[in-house]
Short mmCIF file of C-alpha atoms in Angstrom, two decimals:
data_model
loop_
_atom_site.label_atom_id
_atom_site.label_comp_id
_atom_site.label_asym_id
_atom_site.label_seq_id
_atom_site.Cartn_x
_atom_site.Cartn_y
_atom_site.Cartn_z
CA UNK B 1 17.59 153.71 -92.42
CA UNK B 2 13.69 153.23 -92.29
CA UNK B 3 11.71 151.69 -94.50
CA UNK B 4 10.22 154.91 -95.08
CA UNK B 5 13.10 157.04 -95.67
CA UNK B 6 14.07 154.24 -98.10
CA UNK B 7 10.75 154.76 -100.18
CA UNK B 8 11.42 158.43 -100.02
CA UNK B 9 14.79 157.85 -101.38
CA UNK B 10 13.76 155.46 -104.34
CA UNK B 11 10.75 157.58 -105.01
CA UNK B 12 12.72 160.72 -104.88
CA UNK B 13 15.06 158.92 -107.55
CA UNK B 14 12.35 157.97 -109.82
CA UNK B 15 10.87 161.50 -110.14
CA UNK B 16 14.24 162.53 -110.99
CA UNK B 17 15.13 160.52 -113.60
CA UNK B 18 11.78 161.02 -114.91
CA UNK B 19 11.40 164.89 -114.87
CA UNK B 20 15.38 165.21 -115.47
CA UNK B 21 15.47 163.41 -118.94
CA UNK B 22 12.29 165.53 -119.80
CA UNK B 23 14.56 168.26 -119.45
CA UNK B 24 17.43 167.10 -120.57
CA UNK B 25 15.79 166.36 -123.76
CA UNK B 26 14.57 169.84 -124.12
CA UNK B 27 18.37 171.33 -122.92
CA UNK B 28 16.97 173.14 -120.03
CA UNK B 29 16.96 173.34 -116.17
CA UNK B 30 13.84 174.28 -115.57
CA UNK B 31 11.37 172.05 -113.19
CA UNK B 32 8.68 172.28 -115.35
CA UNK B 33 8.66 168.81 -117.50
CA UNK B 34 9.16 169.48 -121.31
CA UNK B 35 6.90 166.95 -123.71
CA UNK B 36 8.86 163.64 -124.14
CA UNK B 37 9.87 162.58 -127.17
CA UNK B 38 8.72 160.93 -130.33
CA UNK B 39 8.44 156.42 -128.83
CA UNK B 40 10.93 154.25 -130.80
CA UNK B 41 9.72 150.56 -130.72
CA UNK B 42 7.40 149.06 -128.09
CA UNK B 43 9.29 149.82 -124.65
CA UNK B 44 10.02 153.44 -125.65
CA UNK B 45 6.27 153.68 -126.15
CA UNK B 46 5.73 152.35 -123.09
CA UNK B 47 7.79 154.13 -121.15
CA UNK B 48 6.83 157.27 -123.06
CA UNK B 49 3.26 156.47 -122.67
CA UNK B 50 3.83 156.60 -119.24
CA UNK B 51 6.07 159.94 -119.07
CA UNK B 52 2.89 162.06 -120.80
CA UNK B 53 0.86 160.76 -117.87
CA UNK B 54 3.53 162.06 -115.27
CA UNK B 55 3.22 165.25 -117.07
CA UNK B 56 -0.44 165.30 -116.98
CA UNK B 57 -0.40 164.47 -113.60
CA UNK B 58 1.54 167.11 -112.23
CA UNK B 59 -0.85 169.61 -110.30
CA UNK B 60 -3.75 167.64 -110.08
CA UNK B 61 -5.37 166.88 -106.64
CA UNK B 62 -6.47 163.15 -106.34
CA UNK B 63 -9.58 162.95 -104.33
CA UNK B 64 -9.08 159.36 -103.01
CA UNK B 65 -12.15 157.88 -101.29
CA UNK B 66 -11.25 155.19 -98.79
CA UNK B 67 -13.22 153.90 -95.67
CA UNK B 68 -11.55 155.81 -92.63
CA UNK B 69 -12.11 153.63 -90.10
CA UNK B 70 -8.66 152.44 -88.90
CA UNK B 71 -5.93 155.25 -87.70
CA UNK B 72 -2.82 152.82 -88.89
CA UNK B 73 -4.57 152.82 -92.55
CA UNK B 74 -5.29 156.12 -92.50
CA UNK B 75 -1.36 157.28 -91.47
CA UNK B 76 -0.40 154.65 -93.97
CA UNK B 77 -2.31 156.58 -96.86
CA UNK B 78 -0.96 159.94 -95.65
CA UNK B 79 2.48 158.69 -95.67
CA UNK B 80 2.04 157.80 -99.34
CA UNK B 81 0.50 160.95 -100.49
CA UNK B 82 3.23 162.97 -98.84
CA UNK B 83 5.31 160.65 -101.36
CA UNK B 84 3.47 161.07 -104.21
CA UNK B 85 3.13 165.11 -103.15
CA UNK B 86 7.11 165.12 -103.16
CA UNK B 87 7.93 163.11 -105.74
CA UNK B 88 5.33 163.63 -108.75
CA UNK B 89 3.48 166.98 -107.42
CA UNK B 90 0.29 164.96 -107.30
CA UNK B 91 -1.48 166.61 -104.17
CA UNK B 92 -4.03 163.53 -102.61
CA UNK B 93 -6.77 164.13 -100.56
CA UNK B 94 -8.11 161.43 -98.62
CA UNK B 95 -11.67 161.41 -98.19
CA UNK B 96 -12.71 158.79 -95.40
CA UNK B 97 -15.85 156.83 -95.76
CA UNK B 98 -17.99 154.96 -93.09
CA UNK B 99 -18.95 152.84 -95.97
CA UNK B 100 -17.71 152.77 -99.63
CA UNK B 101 -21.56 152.48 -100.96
CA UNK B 102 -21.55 156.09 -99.70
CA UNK B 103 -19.49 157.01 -102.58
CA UNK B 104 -20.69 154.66 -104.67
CA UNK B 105 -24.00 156.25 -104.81
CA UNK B 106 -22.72 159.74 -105.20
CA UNK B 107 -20.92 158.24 -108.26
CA UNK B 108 -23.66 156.96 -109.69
CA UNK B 109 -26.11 159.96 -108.97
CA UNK B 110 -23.73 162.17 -110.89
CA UNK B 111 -23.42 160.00 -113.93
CA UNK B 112 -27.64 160.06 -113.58
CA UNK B 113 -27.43 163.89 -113.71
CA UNK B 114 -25.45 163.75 -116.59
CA UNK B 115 -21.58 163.69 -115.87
CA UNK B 116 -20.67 160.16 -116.70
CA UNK B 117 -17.25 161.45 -117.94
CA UNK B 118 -16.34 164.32 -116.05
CA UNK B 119 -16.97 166.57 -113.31
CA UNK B 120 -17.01 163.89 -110.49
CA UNK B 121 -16.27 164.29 -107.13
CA UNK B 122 -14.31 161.13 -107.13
CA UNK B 123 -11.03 160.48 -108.65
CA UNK B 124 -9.87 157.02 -106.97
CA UNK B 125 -11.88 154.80 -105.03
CA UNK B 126 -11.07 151.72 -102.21
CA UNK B 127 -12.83 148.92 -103.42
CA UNK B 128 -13.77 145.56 -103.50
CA UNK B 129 -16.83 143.09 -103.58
CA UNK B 130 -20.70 144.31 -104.00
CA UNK B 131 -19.39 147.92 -104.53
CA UNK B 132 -17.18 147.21 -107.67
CA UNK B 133 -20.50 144.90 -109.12
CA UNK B 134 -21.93 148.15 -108.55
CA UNK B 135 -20.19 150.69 -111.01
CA UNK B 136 -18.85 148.04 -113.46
CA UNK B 137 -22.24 146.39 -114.12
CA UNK B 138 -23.10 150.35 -114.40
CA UNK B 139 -20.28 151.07 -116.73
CA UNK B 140 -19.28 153.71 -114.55
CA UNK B 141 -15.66 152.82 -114.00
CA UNK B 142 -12.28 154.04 -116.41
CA UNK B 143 -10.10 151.39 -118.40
CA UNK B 144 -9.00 148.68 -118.93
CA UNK B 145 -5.90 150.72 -117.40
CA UNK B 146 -4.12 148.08 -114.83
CA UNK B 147 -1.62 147.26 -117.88
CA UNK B 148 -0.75 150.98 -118.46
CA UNK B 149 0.83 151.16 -114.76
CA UNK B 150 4.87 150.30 -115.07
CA UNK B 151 4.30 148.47 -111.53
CA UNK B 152 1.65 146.31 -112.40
CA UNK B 153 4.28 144.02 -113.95
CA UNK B 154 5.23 142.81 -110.73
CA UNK B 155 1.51 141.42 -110.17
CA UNK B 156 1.38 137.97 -111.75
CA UNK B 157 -2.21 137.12 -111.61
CA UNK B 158 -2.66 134.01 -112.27
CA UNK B 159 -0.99 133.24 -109.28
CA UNK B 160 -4.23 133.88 -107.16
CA UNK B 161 -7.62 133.84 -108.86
CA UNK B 162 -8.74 136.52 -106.03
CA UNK B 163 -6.64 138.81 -108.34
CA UNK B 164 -8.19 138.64 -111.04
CA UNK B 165 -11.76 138.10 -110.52
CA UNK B 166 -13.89 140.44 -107.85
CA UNK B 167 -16.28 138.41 -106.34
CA UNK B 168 -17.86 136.64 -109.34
CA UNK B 169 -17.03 139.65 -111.66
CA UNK B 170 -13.57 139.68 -114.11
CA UNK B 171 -11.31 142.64 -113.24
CA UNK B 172 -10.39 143.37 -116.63
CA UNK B 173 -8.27 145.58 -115.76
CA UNK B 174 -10.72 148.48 -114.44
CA UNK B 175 -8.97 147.59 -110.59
CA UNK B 176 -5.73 147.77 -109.33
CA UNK B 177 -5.01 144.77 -106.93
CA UNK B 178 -3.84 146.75 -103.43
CA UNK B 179 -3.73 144.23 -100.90
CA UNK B 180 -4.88 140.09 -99.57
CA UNK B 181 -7.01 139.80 -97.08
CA UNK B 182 -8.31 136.47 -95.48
CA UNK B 183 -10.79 136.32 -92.41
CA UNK B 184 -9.60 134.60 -89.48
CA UNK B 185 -10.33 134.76 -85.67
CA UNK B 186 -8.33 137.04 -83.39
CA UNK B 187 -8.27 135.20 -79.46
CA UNK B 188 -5.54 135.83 -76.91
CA UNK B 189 -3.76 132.50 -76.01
CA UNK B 190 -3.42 132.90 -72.56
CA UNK B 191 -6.84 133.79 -72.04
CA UNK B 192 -8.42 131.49 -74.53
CA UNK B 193 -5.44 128.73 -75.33
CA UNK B 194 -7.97 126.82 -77.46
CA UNK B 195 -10.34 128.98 -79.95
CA UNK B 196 -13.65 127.78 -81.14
CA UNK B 197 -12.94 127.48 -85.24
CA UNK B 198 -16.34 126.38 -86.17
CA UNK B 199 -19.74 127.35 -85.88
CA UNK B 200 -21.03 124.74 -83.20
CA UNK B 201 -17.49 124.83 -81.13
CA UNK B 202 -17.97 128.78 -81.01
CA UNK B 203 -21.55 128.80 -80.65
CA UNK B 204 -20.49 126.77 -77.07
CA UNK B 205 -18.16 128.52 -75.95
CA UNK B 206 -20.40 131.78 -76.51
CA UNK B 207 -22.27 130.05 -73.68
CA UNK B 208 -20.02 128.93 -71.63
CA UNK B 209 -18.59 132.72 -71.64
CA UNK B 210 -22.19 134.75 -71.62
CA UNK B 211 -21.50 138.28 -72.31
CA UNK B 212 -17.79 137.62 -73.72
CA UNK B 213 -18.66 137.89 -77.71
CA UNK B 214 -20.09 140.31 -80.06
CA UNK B 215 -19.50 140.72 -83.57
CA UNK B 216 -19.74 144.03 -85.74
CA UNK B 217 -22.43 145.34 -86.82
CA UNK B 218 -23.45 144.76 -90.25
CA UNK B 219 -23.36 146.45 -92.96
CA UNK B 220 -19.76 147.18 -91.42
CA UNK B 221 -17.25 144.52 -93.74
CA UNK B 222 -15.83 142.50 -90.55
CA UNK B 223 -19.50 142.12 -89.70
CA UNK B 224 -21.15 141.39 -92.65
CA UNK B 225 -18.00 138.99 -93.59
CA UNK B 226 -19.10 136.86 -90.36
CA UNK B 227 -22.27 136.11 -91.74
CA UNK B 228 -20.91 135.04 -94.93
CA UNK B 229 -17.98 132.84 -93.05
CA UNK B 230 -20.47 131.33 -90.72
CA UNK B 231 -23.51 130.60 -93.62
CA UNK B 232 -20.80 129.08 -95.24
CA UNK B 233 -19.69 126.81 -92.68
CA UNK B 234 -23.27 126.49 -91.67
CA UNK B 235 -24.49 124.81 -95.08
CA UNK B 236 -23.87 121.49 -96.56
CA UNK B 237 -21.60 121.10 -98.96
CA UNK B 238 -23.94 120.21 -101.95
CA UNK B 239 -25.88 123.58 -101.30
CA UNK B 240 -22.81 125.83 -101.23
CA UNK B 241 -22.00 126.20 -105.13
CA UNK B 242 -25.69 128.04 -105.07
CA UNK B 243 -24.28 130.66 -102.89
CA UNK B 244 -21.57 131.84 -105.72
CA UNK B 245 -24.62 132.48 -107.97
CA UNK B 246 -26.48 135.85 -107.88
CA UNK B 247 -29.26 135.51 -104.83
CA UNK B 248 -32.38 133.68 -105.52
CA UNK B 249 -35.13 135.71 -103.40
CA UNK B 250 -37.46 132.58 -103.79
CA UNK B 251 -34.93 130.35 -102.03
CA UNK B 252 -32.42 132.66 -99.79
CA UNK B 253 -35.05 132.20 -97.01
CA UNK B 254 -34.37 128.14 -96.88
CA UNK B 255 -30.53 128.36 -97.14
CA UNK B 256 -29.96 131.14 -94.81
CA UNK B 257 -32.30 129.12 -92.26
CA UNK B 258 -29.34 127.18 -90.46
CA UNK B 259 -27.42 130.92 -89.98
CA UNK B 260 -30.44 132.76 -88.51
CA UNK B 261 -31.31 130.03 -86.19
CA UNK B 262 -27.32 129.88 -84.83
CA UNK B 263 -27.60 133.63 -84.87
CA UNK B 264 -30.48 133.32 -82.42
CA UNK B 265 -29.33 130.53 -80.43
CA UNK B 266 -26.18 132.85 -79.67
CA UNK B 267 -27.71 136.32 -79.22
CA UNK B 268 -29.01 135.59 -75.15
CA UNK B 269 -25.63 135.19 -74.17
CA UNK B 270 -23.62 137.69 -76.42
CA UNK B 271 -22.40 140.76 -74.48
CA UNK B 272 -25.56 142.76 -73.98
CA UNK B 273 -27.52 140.38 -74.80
CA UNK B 274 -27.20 141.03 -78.77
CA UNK B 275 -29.60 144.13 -78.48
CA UNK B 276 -25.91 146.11 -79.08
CA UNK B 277 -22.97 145.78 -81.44
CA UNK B 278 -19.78 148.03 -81.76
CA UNK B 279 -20.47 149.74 -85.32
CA UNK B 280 -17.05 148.58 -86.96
CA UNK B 281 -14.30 146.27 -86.82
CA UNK B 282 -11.62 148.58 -84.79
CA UNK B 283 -14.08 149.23 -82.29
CA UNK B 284 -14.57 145.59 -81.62
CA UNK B 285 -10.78 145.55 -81.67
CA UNK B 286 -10.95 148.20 -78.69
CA UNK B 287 -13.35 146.62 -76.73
CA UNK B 288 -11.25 142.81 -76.99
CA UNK B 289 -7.82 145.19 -75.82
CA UNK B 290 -10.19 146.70 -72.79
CA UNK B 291 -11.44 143.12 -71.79
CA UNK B 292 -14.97 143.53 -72.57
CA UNK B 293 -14.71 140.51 -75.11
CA UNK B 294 -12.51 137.66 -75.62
CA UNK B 295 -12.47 137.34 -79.30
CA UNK B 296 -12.25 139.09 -82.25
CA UNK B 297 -11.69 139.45 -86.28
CA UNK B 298 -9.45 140.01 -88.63
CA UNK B 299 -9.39 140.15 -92.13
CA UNK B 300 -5.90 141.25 -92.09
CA UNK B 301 -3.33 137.97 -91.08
CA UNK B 302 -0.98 140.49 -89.42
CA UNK B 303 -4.03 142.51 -87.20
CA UNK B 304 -2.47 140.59 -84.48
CA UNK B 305 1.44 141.44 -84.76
CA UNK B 306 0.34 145.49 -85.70
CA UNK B 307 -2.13 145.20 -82.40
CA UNK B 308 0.69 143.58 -80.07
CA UNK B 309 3.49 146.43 -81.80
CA UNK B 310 1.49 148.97 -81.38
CA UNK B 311 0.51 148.00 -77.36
CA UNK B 312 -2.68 148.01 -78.21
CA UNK B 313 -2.63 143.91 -77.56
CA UNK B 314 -0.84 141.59 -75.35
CA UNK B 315 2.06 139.75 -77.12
CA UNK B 316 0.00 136.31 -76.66
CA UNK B 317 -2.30 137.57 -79.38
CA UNK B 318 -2.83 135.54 -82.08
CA UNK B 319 -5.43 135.16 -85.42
CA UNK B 320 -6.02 131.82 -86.44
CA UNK B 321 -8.48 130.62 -89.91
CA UNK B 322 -11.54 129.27 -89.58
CA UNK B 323 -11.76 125.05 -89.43
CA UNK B 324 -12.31 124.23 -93.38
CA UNK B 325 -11.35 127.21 -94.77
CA UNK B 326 -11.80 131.01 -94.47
CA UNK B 327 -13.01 133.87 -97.12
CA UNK B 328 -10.35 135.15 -98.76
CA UNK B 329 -10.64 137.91 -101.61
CA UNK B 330 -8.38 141.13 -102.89
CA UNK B 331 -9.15 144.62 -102.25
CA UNK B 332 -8.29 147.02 -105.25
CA UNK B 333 -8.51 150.49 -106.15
CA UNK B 334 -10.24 152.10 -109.22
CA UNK B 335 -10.83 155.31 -111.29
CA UNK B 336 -14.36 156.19 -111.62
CA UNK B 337 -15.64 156.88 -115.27
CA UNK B 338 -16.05 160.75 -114.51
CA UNK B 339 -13.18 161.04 -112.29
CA UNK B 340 -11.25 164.80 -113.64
CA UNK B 341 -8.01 163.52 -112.18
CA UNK B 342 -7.19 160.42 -114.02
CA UNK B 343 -3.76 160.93 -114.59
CA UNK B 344 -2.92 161.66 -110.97
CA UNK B 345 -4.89 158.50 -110.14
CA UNK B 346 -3.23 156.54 -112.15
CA UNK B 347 0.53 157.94 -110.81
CA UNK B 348 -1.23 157.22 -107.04
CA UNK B 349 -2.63 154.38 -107.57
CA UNK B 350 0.96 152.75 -109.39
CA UNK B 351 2.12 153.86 -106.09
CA UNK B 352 0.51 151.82 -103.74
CA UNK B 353 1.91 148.50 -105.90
CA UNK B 354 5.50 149.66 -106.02
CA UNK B 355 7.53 147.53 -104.53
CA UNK B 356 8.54 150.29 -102.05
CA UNK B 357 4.92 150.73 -100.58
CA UNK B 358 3.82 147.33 -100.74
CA UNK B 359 6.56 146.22 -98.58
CA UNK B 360 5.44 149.53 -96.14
CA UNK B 361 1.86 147.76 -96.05
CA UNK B 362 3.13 144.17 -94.82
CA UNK B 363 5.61 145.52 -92.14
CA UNK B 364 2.77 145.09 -89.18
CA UNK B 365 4.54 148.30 -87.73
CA UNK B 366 3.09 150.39 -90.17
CA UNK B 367 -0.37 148.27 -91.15
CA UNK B 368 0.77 144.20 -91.65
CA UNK B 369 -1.62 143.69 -94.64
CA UNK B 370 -0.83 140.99 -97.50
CA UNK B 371 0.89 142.24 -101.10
CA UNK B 372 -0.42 141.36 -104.01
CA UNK B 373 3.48 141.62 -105.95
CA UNK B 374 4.94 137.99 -106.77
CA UNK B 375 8.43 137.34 -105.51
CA UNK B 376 9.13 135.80 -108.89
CA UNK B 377 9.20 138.96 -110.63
CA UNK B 378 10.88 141.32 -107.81
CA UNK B 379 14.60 142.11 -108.16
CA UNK B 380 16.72 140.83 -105.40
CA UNK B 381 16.99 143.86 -104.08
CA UNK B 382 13.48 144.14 -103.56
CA UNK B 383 13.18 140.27 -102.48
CA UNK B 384 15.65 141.17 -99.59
CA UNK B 385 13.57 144.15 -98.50
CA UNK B 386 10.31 141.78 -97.77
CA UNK B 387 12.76 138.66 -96.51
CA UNK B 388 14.13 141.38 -93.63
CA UNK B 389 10.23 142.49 -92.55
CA UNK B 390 9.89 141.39 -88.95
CA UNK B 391 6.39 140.24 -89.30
CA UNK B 392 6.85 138.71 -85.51
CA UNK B 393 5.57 135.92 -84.13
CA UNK B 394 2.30 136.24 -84.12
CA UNK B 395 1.77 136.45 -87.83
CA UNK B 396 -0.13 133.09 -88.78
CA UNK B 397 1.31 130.74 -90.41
CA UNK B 398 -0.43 129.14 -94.24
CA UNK B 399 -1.04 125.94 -91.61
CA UNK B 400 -2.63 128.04 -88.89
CA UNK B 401 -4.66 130.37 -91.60
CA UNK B 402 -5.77 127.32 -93.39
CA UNK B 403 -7.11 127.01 -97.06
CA UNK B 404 -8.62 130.07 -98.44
CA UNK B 405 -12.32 129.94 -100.24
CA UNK B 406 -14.23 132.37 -102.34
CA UNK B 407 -16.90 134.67 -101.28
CA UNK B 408 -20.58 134.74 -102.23
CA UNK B 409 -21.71 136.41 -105.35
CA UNK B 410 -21.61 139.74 -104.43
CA UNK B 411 -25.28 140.19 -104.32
CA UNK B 412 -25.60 137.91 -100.92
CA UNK B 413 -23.97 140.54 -99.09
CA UNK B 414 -26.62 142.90 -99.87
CA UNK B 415 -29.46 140.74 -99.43
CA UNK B 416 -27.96 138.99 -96.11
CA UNK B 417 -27.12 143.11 -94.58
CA UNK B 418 -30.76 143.78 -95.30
CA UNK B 419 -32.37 140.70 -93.21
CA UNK B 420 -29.96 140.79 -90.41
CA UNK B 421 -31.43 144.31 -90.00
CA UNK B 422 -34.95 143.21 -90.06
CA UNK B 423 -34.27 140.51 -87.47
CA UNK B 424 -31.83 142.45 -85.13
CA UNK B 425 -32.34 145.81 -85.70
CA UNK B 426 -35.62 146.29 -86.47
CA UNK B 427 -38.16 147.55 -83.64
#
């Protein structure tokens, strides 16, 4: 059996318990569920709680907005919608973004004309980082509602403070933690058996290989996420803590200095020069499979084992961390403020947490990104089910990947994106 005809089986399960005992309780057959009766003590509440937002949700399109830029992630989504289609009649519509700031914006220009409750034109949201700052700051996202999902109890966060805080922002429950992410380097060992893991041994071996290295165009996340790795690695210790405060404009200019002048040193012997970059992270992925670069990134530890699965990579491909640590943070999802589906959001987005789908999203067949469930508090059943993934060998391991460290306050992204255009882009 597949790991996806499994989920199909345990979702299929689920929904009938759930919509059988709302009929049973009403002494019918019918399909349609019947209004659940009266809580008795906290877990029927809960669970109760929970049935009159299956009930709610049935019918309702979820209009999920998630960058599109990766077929495997895309496929993955559609595979859970068709789940949460058959199993809970919540229809979801992907909507694919080049970048989530585009609907981020169109959230916030429809709470400015007026519908900061209802009437938007997005009902879930992929999210992380600057763009979460963004609506929370603005009050423009629903909750707290993380503790109202049944699956969140597998999430223990205080197991990883990337869980709980976004960037320098508390969750508070208004995101779902949906997957781990740490940025490493992504080199093919029998073409490059020794990768440059800091900024001076890569900044040589960009010129010892001219034309063999590029890097993603920011304000794509791979390539804005180099310039955060590399400023980090960049500065001295004792003037790092200022970069997890919100950006200074009267001193960003002195401790960016060391990035821009390794950015320039590099750019003559980058392919083309550095007066090109691929636009997003696959599409430097393409170009390392065709041979037109050497290295790569990944923000994903198991980009390497999906590539090499997939054929799209020799089985010598590996990702290794960066030499001191490398950026590490959660992605989530979340229900905008004036989202009209919140119910069917809400069944979606306890979906992508089960343990069902998050062991899906590891398997590098299908995507190999990190879960965010704690074995602790899986059954054994469920334990077994991530114990048999195959993650290969080309999955790093916590040695190779090396200690994880923060971001920047969210606001350095912005302000970093902004001058790398003036400098690269501009004229």
């Amino acid at each position: 059996m597949t790991l996806w005809m499994r989920i199909a089986g345990r979702m299929a399960l689920a929904a009938a318990l759930s919509w059988g005992a709302s009929a049973q309780a009403a002494g019918s057959t019918a399909t349609a569920p019947q209004p659940a009766p009266k809580p008795q003590g906290a877990q029927l509440r809960a669970q109760t709680d929970w049935q009159a937002v299956l009930d709610e949700a049935r019918g309702q399109t979820v209009r999920f907005n998630a960058w599109g830029g990766d077929p495997k992630i895309n496929e993955f989504i559609e595979r859970v919608a068709a789940e949460a289609e058959g199993c809970c009649a919540v229809v979801v519509e992907q909507v694919k973004l080049a970048d989530t700031a585009e609907a981020v914006a169109r959230i916030k220009a429809e709470a400015a004309a007026g519908r900061k409750t209802e009437g938007g034109s997005v009902d879930l949201i992929w999210i992380n980082g600057e763009n979460f700052a963004a609506l929370r700051t603005a009050d423009l996202l629903w909750g707290p509602m993380l503790d109202r999902l049944p699956d969140a109890r597998f999430i223990d966060l205080g197991a990883n403070p990337a869980l709980a805080r976004d960037g320098s922002l508390p969750v508070d429950g208004y995101e779902v933690p949906w997957g781990l992410s740490q940025f490493g380097l992504v080199y093919d060992r029998a073409v490059t058996p020794d990768p440059p893991r800091s900024p001076a041994a890569l900044a040589d071996w960009i010129e010892a290989h001219p034309g063999r290295f590029t890097y993603p165009a920011p304000p794509d996340f791979i390539g804005s996420a180099f310039l955060k790795q590399m400023l980090i690695m960049l500065l001295p210790k004792d003037k790092r803590p200022a970069l997890m405060r919100p950006v200074d404009p009267a001193r960003a200019p002195d401790l960016t200095a060391p990035l821009w002048a390794w950015l320039d040193r590099i750019r003559p012997a980058m392919w083309r020069e550095g007066r090109a970059f691929p636009p997003n992270g696959p599409a430097l992925e393409r170009m390392q499979a065709d041979g037109a670069v050497d290295l790569g990134f990944a923000f994903h530890p198991g980009q390497a084992a999906s590539a090499i699965a997939s054929g799209l990579m020799p089985a010598s491909t590996r990702v290794i961390g960066w030499s001191g640590g490398s950026i590490a943070n959660a992605h989530f999802v979340a229900i905008p403020a004036n989202a009209d589906a919140k119910a069917g959001a809400m069944v979606f987005a306890n979906m992508l947490i089960s343990p069902e789908i998050q062991a899906a999203k590891l398997d590098p067949l299908i995507w190999g990104d990190m879960t965010v469930l704690s074995a602790g508090r899986l059954s054994e059943e469920d334990r077994a089910v991530f114990r048999d993934i195959d993650l290969g060998p080309a999955w790093p391991s916590e040695e190779e990947l090396g200690p994880a460290i923060p971001e920047p306050h969210p606001s350095w992204t912005d302000w970093l994106e902004a001058e790398w255009s003036r400098r690269y882009l501009a004229g």
